[in-house]
């Protein structure tokens, strides 16, 4: 599955990036994310374990190598699944090994808001029909954008999330 989205968040790019990298706060805020923990952290990278609680099919888990930085005023976060780090696969879970994404965060409104672009490619693996995976991803993406937008706002009264 390859999918992308674009939106505007009423928070500065640095705050949006902080929300993207604060994996502990994402549990309960991002639908279907049941576990997220940072395994190790470097200056501009980290390794993260995540587990998705999915309806009908077996849960999925993966370990991501996450890198982040800035190019001028534009902030970015990119990640890809790795197989040489993190916990061993567990019974009852399908380990996702093909998962890659990029967030690009450009300042707007004199830096008070952010134009957000997200692209992701994922193969959920297992015995999952492609049509079912595509439909689920299409429904989940707007919810993901809303969750990250909410997590990036220090004051919920300032602006609306998509």
Short mmCIF file of C-alpha atoms in Angstrom, two decimals:
data_model
loop_
_atom_site.label_atom_id
_atom_site.label_comp_id
_atom_site.label_asym_id
_atom_site.label_seq_id
_atom_site.Cartn_x
_atom_site.Cartn_y
_atom_site.Cartn_z
CA UNK A 1 0.00 0.00 0.00
CA UNK A 2 1.26 3.45 -0.89
CA UNK A 3 -0.71 6.40 0.33
CA UNK A 4 -0.14 10.07 1.06
CA UNK A 5 -1.90 13.08 2.48
CA UNK A 6 -1.46 16.79 2.93
CA UNK A 7 -2.93 19.15 5.48
CA UNK A 8 -2.45 22.25 7.60
CA UNK A 9 -1.94 22.09 11.36
CA UNK A 10 -2.38 25.16 13.61
CA UNK A 11 1.01 24.64 15.30
CA UNK A 12 4.61 25.48 14.36
CA UNK A 13 6.65 22.79 12.54
CA UNK A 14 8.94 22.16 15.52
CA UNK A 15 5.95 21.39 17.74
CA UNK A 16 4.49 19.02 15.11
CA UNK A 17 7.85 17.25 14.89
CA UNK A 18 7.92 16.92 18.68
CA UNK A 19 4.47 15.29 18.58
CA UNK A 20 5.63 12.87 15.89
CA UNK A 21 8.67 11.87 17.97
CA UNK A 22 6.85 11.60 21.31
CA UNK A 23 5.87 7.96 20.90
CA UNK A 24 4.76 7.51 24.50
CA UNK A 25 2.01 10.15 24.15
CA UNK A 26 0.70 8.55 20.96
CA UNK A 27 -0.75 5.50 22.73
CA UNK A 28 -4.44 6.18 23.23
CA UNK A 29 -4.30 9.19 20.92
CA UNK A 30 -3.67 7.27 17.70
CA UNK A 31 -6.34 4.70 16.98
CA UNK A 32 -5.10 1.11 16.75
CA UNK A 33 -1.68 1.88 18.29
CA UNK A 34 -1.54 -0.37 21.35
CA UNK A 35 2.18 -0.26 22.11
CA UNK A 36 4.98 2.18 21.30
CA UNK A 37 8.33 2.36 23.01
CA UNK A 38 11.66 3.90 22.18
CA UNK A 39 14.35 1.22 22.18
CA UNK A 40 17.31 3.58 21.74
CA UNK A 41 17.86 7.23 20.98
CA UNK A 42 20.63 9.14 19.21
CA UNK A 43 21.07 12.81 18.41
CA UNK A 44 18.96 12.69 15.21
CA UNK A 45 17.68 9.13 15.17
CA UNK A 46 15.94 6.53 17.27
CA UNK A 47 14.67 2.98 17.14
CA UNK A 48 11.04 2.43 18.05
CA UNK A 49 8.94 -0.68 18.60
CA UNK A 50 5.24 -0.38 17.76
CA UNK A 51 2.28 -2.72 17.84
CA UNK A 52 -1.00 -2.20 16.00
CA UNK A 53 -4.24 -3.66 17.33
CA UNK A 54 -6.21 -4.39 14.17
CA UNK A 55 -9.82 -5.55 13.77
CA UNK A 56 -10.55 -8.96 12.25
CA UNK A 57 -6.89 -9.81 11.45
CA UNK A 58 -3.89 -10.60 13.66
CA UNK A 59 -2.12 -7.68 15.30
CA UNK A 60 0.96 -6.34 13.53
CA UNK A 61 4.23 -5.16 15.02
CA UNK A 62 7.43 -3.63 13.71
CA UNK A 63 10.66 -1.94 14.67
CA UNK A 64 11.32 1.39 13.01
CA UNK A 65 14.55 3.27 12.47
CA UNK A 66 13.46 6.90 12.73
CA UNK A 67 15.58 9.83 11.57
CA UNK A 68 14.69 13.51 11.90
CA UNK A 69 16.12 16.88 11.03
CA UNK A 70 15.63 20.18 9.30
CA UNK A 71 16.44 21.67 5.91
CA UNK A 72 16.21 25.41 6.39
CA UNK A 73 12.82 26.09 7.98
CA UNK A 74 11.38 22.75 6.86
CA UNK A 75 11.37 19.98 9.48
CA UNK A 76 11.22 16.31 8.48
CA UNK A 77 10.83 12.86 10.04
CA UNK A 78 11.46 9.68 8.08
CA UNK A 79 11.33 6.05 9.12
CA UNK A 80 11.69 2.51 7.81
CA UNK A 81 11.21 -0.95 9.25
CA UNK A 82 14.30 -2.87 10.33
CA UNK A 83 14.73 -6.53 11.25
CA UNK A 84 18.04 -6.42 13.12
CA UNK A 85 16.83 -4.54 16.24
CA UNK A 86 14.20 -4.83 18.91
CA UNK A 87 12.25 -7.71 20.41
CA UNK A 88 11.89 -11.02 18.65
CA UNK A 89 8.60 -11.64 16.82
CA UNK A 90 5.90 -13.01 19.15
CA UNK A 91 3.26 -15.67 18.59
CA UNK A 92 -0.05 -14.22 17.44
CA UNK A 93 1.58 -11.17 15.82
CA UNK A 94 2.64 -10.63 12.24
CA UNK A 95 5.98 -8.82 11.99
CA UNK A 96 5.86 -6.07 9.36
CA UNK A 97 9.18 -5.78 7.52
CA UNK A 98 8.19 -3.48 4.66
CA UNK A 99 7.16 -0.14 6.13
CA UNK A 100 8.56 3.27 5.15
CA UNK A 101 7.27 6.79 5.63
CA UNK A 102 8.18 10.46 5.51
CA UNK A 103 6.67 13.53 7.16
CA UNK A 104 7.59 16.95 5.69
CA UNK A 105 6.65 19.95 7.85
CA UNK A 106 6.80 23.38 6.20
CA UNK A 107 6.09 26.61 8.10
CA UNK A 108 3.11 28.74 7.07
CA UNK A 109 1.47 31.83 8.59
CA UNK A 110 4.85 33.29 9.63
CA UNK A 111 5.78 30.01 11.34
CA UNK A 112 2.62 29.79 13.48
CA UNK A 113 1.17 26.91 11.41
CA UNK A 114 2.48 23.96 9.42
CA UNK A 115 1.81 22.54 5.99
CA UNK A 116 2.10 18.79 6.58
CA UNK A 117 2.83 16.23 3.87
CA UNK A 118 2.94 12.54 4.69
CA UNK A 119 3.77 9.58 2.47
CA UNK A 120 3.79 5.98 3.60
CA UNK A 121 4.37 2.60 2.01
CA UNK A 122 3.48 -0.53 3.97
CA UNK A 123 2.93 -4.22 3.40
CA UNK A 124 0.99 -5.55 6.39
CA UNK A 125 2.00 -9.11 5.50
CA UNK A 126 0.14 -12.23 6.52
CA UNK A 127 -2.93 -13.48 4.70
CA UNK A 128 -4.50 -10.10 4.11
CA UNK A 129 -6.29 -9.31 0.86
CA UNK A 130 -4.86 -6.16 -0.75
CA UNK A 131 -8.30 -4.56 -1.15
CA UNK A 132 -8.93 -4.88 2.60
CA UNK A 133 -5.56 -3.35 3.50
CA UNK A 134 -6.05 -0.43 1.09
CA UNK A 135 -9.53 0.32 2.38
CA UNK A 136 -8.33 0.28 5.98
CA UNK A 137 -5.37 2.55 5.26
CA UNK A 138 -7.61 5.04 3.49
CA UNK A 139 -9.94 5.22 6.50
CA UNK A 140 -7.13 5.43 9.08
CA UNK A 141 -5.08 8.23 7.49
CA UNK A 142 -7.46 11.14 8.31
CA UNK A 143 -7.65 9.85 11.90
CA UNK A 144 -3.85 9.76 12.10
CA UNK A 145 -3.62 13.36 10.86
CA UNK A 146 -6.17 14.51 13.41
CA UNK A 147 -4.38 12.72 16.25
CA UNK A 148 -0.96 14.18 15.41
CA UNK A 149 -2.52 17.62 14.99
CA UNK A 150 -4.17 17.39 18.44
CA UNK A 151 -0.91 16.19 20.03
CA UNK A 152 0.97 19.14 18.50
CA UNK A 153 -1.24 21.86 19.97
CA UNK A 154 -0.36 23.13 23.45
CA UNK A 155 -3.66 25.03 23.64
CA UNK A 156 -6.63 23.27 22.07
CA UNK A 157 -8.43 26.60 21.59
CA UNK A 158 -5.98 27.82 18.93
CA UNK A 159 -7.09 26.61 15.50
CA UNK A 160 -8.85 23.51 14.26
CA UNK A 161 -7.38 20.16 13.36
CA UNK A 162 -8.30 18.45 10.10
#
